[in-house]
Short mmCIF file of C-alpha atoms in Angstrom, two decimals:
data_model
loop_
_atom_site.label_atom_id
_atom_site.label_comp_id
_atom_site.label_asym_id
_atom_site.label_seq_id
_atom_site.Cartn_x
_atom_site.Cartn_y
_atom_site.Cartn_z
CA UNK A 1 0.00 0.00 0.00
CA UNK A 2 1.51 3.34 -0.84
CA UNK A 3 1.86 5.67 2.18
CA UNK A 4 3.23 8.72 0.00
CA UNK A 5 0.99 11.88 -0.38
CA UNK A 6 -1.16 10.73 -3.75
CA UNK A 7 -1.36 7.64 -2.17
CA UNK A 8 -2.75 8.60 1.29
CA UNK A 9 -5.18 11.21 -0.68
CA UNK A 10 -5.95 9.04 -3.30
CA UNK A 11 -7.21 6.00 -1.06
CA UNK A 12 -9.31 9.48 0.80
CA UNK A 13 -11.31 9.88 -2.45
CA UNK A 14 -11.74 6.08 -2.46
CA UNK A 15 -13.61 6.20 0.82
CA UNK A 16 -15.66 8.91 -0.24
CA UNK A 17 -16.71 7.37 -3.44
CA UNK A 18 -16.91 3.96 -2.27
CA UNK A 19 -19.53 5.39 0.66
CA UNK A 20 -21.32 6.76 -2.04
CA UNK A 21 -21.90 4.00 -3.52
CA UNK A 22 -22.23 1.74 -0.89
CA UNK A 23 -24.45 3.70 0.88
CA UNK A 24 -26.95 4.90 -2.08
CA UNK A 25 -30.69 3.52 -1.64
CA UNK A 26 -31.79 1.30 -3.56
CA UNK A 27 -34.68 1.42 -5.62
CA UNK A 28 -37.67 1.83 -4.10
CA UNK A 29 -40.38 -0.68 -3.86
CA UNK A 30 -43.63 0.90 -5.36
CA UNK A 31 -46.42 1.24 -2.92
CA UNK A 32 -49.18 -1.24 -4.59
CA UNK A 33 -52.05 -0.20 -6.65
CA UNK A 34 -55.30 -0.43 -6.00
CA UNK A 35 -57.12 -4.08 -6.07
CA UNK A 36 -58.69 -4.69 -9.07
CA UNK A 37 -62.55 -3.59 -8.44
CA UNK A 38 -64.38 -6.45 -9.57
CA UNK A 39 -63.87 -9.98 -10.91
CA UNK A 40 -61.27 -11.01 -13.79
CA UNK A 41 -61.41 -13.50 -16.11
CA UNK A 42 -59.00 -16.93 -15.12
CA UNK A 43 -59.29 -15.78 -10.91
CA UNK A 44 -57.92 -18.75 -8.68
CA UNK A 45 -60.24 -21.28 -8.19
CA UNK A 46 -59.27 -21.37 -4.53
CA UNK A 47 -60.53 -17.67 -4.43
CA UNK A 48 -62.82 -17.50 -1.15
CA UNK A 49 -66.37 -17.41 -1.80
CA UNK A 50 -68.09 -14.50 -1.30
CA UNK A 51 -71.06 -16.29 0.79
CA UNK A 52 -69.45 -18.26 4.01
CA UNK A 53 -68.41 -15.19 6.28
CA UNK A 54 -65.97 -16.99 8.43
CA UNK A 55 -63.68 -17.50 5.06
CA UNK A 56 -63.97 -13.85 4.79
CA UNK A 57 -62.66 -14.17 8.15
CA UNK A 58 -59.85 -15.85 7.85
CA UNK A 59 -59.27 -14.11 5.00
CA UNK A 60 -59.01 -10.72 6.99
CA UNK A 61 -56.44 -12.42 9.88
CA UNK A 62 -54.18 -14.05 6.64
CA UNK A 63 -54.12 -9.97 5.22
CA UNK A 64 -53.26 -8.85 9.34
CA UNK A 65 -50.46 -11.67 9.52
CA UNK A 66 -49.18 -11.00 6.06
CA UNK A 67 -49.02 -7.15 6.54
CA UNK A 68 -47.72 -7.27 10.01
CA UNK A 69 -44.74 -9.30 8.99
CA UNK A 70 -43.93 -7.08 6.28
CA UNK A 71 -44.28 -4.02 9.19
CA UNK A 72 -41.45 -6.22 11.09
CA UNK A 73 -39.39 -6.50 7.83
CA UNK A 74 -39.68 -2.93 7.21
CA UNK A 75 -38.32 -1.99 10.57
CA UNK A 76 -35.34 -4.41 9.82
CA UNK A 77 -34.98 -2.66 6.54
CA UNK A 78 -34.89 0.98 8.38
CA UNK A 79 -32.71 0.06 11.15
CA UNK A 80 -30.38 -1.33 8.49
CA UNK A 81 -30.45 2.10 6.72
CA UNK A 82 -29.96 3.79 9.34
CA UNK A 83 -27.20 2.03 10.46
CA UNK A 84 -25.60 2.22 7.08
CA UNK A 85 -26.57 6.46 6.75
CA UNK A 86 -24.46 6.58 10.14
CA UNK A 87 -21.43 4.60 9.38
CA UNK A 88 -20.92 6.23 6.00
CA UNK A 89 -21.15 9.70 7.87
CA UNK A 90 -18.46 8.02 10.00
CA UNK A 91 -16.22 6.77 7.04
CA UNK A 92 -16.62 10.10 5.36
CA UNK A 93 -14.92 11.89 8.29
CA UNK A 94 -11.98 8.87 8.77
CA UNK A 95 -11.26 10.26 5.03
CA UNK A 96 -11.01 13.62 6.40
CA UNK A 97 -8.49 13.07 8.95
CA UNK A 98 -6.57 10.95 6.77
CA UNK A 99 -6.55 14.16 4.27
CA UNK A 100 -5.44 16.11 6.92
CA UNK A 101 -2.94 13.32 8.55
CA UNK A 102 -1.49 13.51 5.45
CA UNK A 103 -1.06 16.96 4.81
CA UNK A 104 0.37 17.79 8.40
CA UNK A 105 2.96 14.54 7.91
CA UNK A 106 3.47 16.58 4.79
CA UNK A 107 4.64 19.62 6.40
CA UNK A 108 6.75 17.60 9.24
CA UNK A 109 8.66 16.14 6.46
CA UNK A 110 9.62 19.77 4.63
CA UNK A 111 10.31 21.15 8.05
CA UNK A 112 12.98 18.11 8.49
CA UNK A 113 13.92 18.43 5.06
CA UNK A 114 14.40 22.28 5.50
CA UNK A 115 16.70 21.40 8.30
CA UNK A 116 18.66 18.63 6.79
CA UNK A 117 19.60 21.36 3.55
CA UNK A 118 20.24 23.90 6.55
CA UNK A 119 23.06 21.49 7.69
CA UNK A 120 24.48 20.60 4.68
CA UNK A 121 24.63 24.22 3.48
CA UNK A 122 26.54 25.19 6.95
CA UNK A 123 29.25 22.23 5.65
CA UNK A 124 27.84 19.26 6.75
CA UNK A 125 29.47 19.51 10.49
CA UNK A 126 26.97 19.06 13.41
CA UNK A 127 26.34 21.60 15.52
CA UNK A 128 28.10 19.89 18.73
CA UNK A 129 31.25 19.92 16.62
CA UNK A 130 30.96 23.50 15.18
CA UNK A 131 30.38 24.43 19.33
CA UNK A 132 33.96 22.78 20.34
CA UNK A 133 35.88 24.42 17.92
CA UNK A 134 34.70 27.54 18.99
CA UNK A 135 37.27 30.21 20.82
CA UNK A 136 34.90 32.26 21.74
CA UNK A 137 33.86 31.27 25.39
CA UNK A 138 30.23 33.69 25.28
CA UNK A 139 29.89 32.25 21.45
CA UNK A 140 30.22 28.60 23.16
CA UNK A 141 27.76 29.43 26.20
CA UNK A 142 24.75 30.74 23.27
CA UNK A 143 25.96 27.75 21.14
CA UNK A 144 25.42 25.59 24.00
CA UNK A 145 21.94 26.81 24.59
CA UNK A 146 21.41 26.56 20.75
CA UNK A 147 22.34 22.93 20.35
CA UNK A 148 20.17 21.87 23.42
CA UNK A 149 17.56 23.70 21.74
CA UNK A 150 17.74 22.62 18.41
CA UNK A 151 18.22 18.87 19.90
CA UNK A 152 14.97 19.16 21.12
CA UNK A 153 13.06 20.98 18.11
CA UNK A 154 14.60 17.83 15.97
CA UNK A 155 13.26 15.17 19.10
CA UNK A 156 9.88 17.14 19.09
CA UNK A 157 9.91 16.93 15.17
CA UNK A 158 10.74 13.03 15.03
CA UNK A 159 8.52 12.53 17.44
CA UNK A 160 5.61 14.15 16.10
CA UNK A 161 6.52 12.63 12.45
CA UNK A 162 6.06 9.04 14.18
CA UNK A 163 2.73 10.51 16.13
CA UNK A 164 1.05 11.70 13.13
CA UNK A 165 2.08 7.84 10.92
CA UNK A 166 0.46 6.25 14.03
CA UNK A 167 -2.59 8.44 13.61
CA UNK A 168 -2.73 7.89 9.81
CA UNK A 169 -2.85 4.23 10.16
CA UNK A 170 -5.23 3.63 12.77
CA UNK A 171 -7.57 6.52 10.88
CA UNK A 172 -7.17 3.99 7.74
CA UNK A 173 -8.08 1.02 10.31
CA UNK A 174 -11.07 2.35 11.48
CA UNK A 175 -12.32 3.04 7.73
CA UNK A 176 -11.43 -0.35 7.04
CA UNK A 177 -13.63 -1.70 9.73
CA UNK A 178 -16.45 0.75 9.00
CA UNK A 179 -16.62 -0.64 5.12
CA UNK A 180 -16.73 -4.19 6.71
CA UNK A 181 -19.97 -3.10 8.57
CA UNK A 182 -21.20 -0.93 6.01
CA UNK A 183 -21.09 -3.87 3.94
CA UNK A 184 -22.56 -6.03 6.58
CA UNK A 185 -25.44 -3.57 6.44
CA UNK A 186 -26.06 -2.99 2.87
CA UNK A 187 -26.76 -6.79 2.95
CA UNK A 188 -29.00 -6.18 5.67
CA UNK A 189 -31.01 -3.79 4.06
CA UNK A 190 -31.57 -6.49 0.49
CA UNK A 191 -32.21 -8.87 3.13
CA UNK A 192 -34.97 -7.19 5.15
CA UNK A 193 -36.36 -5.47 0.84
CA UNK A 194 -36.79 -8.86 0.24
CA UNK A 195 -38.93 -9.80 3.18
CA UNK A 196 -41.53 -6.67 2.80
CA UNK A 197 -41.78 -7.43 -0.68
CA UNK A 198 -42.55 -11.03 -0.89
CA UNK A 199 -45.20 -10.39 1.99
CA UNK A 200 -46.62 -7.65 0.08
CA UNK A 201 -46.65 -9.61 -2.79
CA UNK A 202 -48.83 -12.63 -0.83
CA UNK A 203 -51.08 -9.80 0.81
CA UNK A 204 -51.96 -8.26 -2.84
CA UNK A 205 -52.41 -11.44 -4.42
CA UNK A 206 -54.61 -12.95 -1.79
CA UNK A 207 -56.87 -9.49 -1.75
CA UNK A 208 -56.62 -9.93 -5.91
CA UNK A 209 -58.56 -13.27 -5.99
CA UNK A 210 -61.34 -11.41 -3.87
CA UNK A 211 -64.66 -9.93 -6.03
CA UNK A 212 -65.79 -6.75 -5.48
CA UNK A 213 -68.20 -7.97 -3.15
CA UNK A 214 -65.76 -9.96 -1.21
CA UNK A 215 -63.34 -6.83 -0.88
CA UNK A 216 -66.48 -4.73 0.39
CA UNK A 217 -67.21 -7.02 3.10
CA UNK A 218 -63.83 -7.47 3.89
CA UNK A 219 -63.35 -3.76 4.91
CA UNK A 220 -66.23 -4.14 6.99
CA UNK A 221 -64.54 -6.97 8.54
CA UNK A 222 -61.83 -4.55 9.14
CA UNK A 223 -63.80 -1.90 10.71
CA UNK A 224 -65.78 -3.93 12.83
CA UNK A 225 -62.72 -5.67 14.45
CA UNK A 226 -61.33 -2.01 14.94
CA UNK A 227 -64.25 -0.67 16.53
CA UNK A 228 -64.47 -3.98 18.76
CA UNK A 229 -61.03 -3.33 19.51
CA UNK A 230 -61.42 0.13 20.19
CA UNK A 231 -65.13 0.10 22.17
CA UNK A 232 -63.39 -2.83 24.59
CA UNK A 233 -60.27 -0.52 25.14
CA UNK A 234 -62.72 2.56 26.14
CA UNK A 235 -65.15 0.42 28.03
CA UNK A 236 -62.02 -0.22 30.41
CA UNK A 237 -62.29 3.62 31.49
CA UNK A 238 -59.03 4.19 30.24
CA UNK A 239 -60.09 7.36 29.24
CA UNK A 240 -61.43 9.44 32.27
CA UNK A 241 -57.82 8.60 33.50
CA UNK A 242 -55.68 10.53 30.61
CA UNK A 243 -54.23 13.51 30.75
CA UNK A 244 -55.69 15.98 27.97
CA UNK A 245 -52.93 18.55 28.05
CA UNK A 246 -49.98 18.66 25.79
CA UNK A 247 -46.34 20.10 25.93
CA UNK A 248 -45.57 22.57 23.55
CA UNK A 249 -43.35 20.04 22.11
CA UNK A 250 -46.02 17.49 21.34
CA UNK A 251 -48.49 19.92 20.49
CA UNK A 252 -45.88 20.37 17.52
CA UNK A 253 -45.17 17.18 16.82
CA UNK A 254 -49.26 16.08 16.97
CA UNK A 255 -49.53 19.32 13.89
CA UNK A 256 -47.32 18.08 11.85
CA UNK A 257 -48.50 14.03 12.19
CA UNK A 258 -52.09 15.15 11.75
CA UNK A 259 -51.37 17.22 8.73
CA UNK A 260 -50.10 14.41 6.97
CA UNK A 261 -53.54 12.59 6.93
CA UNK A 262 -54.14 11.25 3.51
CA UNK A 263 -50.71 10.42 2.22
CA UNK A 264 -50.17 7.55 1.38
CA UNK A 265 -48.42 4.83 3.03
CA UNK A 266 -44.80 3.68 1.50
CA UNK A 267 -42.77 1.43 3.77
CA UNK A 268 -39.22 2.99 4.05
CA UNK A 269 -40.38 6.27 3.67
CA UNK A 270 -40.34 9.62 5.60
CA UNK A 271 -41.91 11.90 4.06
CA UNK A 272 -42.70 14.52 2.36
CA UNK A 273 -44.57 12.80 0.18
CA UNK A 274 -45.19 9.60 1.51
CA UNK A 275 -44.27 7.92 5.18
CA UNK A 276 -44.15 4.69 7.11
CA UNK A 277 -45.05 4.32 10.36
CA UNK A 278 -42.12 4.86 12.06
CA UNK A 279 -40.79 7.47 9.91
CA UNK A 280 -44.56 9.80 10.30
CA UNK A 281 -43.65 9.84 14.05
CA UNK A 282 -39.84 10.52 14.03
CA UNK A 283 -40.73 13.09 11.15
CA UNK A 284 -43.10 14.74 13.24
CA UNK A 285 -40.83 15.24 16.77
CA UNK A 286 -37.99 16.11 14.76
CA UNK A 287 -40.36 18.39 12.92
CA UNK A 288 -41.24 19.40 17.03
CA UNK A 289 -37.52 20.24 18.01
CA UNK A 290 -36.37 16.25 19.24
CA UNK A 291 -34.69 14.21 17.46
CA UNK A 292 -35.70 10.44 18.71
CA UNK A 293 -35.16 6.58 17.22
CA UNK A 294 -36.01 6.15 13.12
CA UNK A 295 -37.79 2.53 13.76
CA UNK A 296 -40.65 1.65 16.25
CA UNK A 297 -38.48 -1.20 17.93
CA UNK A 298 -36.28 1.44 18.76
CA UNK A 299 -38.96 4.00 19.93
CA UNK A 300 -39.76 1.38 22.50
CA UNK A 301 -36.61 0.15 23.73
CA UNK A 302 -34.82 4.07 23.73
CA UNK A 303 -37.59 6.52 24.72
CA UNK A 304 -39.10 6.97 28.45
CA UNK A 305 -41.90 4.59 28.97
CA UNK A 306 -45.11 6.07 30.36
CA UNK A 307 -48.25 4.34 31.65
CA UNK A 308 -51.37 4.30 29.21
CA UNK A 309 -53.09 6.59 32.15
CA UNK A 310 -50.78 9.21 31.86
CA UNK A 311 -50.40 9.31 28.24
CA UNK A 312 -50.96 12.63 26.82
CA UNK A 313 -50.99 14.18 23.40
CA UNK A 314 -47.69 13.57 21.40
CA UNK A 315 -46.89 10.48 23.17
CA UNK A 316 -45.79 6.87 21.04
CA UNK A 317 -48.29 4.13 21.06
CA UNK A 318 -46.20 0.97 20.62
CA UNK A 319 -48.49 -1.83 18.94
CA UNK A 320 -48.16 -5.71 18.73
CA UNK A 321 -45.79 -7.96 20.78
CA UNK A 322 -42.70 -7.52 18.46
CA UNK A 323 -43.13 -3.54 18.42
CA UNK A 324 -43.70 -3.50 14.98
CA UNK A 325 -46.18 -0.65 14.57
CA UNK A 326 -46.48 3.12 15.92
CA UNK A 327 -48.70 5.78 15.89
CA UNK A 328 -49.29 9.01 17.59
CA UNK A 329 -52.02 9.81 20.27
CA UNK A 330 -53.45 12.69 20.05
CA UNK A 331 -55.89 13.21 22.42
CA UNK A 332 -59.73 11.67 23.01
CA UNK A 333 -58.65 8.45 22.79
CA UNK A 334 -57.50 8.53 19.38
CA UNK A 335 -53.90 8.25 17.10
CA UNK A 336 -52.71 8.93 13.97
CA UNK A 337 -50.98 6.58 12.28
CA UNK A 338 -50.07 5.04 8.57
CA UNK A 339 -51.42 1.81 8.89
CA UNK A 340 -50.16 -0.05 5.54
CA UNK A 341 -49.28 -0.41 2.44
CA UNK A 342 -52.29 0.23 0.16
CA UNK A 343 -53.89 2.66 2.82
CA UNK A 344 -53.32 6.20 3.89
CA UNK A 345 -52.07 8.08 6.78
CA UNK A 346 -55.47 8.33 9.36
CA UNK A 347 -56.83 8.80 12.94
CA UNK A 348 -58.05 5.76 14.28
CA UNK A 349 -59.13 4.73 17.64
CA UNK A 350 -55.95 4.56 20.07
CA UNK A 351 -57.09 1.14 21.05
CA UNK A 352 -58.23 -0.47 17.85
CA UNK A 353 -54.59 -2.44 17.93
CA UNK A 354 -53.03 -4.27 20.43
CA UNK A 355 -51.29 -1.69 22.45
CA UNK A 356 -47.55 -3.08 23.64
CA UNK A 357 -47.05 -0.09 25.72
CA UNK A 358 -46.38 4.15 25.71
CA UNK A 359 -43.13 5.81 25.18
CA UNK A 360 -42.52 9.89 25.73
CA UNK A 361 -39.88 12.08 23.67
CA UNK A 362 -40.38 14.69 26.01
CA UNK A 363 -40.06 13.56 29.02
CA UNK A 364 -39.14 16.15 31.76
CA UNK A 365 -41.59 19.23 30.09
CA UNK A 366 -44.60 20.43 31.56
CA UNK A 367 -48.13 19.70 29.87
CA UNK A 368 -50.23 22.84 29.31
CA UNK A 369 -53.61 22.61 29.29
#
């Protein structure tokens, strides 16, 4: 490996461009289309039929399981980004340094250089020897206190010379490392793509072989689990126990969530035009002055958890056991949230989803009423 100036800045620009591409997104999955809205010619014979409602039924628990896993996938996929934004960041300033290192090793070696033509211009004698042939006894005291001195400016120089190769090569180290784990991560990410689309994929198929009928039923299904879900959590008296007031923080962060109703769900994605679920609540605190977590799993497992009594508006509800799903409460027992792919960001009832638990951003500031 060459160690000389173009070689130090050259493998600098090799970080930087190999970041770049290592850490450029791939291409995005397209949010699916709408279903088909009636019958097609050649549909599955193992299409449910529109008359037995339990296969309707299962029908609408197969969608839940099918979209759920692809909510887990998606928070591998964004944890995987994130991780990969981060370490390029990282490798981009090791490539700094280096640039620097190398520049500064740069200058130590003209200053030694500088000093070596000094000496050979003065006849090659050192400076000890020039100092006993001297006959002058003041000229060999100021000599004397010139040779220590320049002793030491040459220690100091060597010194630093070795200082600034040591830094060099553990700057080029830690860039090595960080491509190993970028790397690690890219896979990661076409890992975790793969996953959310080929549950996708099974979700829109399955909803394909439904008739128009079918389909309308089916979101009736859907609602009437949801408001099931949501009259049981509100018949607990859950309610009468929350705190209405926000901080001005979450009243910020509830603006910006609830503005977004009606965009469409894209998993990966936050914002403008389009957001997960994850990424509509770290888009709206950041949005509110707090930076917090990019995924849901980590929104549960970083933030402050709160009991569901003392949430308040601008708090994280955490849904499902693996922590797969997030939305925002914002006050009257209700969230918003993007629910999936093929529907849009919307307030729903707080408790029409498993609730896992209730994390806080702000933690620490006061709730106005």
């Amino acid at each position: 490996m060459r160690t000389g100036k173009h070689g130090w800045t050259t493998a600098a620009v090799t970080v930087v461009c190999a970041v770049t591409v290592l850490a450029a997104p791939g291409t995005a999955f397209a949010d699916p289309g709408p279903s088909p809205s009636s019958g097609t010619p050649g549909v599955s014979s193992s299409a449910p039929a529109a008359t037995p409602g339990k296969d309707l039924e299962a029908v609408r628990k197969k969608l839940d399981e099918l979209y759920r896993a692809a909510a887990s996938a998606t928070d591998e996929y964004n944890a995987a980004e994130e991780k990969a934004d981060k370490q390029s960041a990282e490798i981009v300033e090791l490539a700094k340094k280096i640039v620097k290192g190398q520049e500064k090793l740069d200058g130590l070696k003209d200053r030694a250089g500088a000093a070596a033509r000094s000496q050979y211009r003065t006849g090659g004698l050192p400076d000890e020897a020039k100092l006993m042939l001297s006959d002058d006894p003041e000229d060999f005291l100021d000599g004397t206190g010139r040779v220590v001195q320049g002793q030491r400016a040459t220690k100091g120089l060597l010194g630093e010379m070795t200082r600034t190769q040591e830094d060099l090569k553990a700057y080029a180290a830690d860039a090595s490392a960080q491509f190993e784990k970028l790397e690690a991560n890219r896979k990661a990410k076409a890992t975790a793509r793969k996953k959310v689309e080929k549950q996708i994929k099974a979700a829109e198929k399955l909803e394909s072989e439904l008739e128009q009928e079918e389909k309308e039923r089916l979101a009736r299904l859907e609602r009437e689990a949801q408001e099931k879900a949501q009259t049981a959590w509100l018949g607990s008296g859950i309610l009468k126990d929350l705190d209405s007031g926000a901080t001005e923080q979450g009243r910020k962060a509830v603006e910006y969530a609830t503005a977004q109703v009606g965009k469409p769900y894209q998993w990966g994605a936050e914002g403008p035009k389009a957001y997960d679920c994850s990424g509509l609540t770290s888009q709206a605190w950041i949005a509110a002055g707090t930076a917090i977590p990019r995924t849901s799993q980590q929104q549960w497992k970083q933030l402050t958890r709160v009991d569901i009594e003392d949430m308040r508006p601008g708090d994280l509800i955490i849904y499902f056991d693996d922590a797969s799903h997030v939305g925002m409460y914002i006050g009257d027992g209700s969230v918003v949230h993007a629910p999936r792919p093929g529907r849009s960001i919307t307030i729903a009832g707080a408790g029409s989803m498993p609730i896992l638990g209730v994390v806080r951003p702000d933690t620490g500031a006061s709730a106005q009423e």
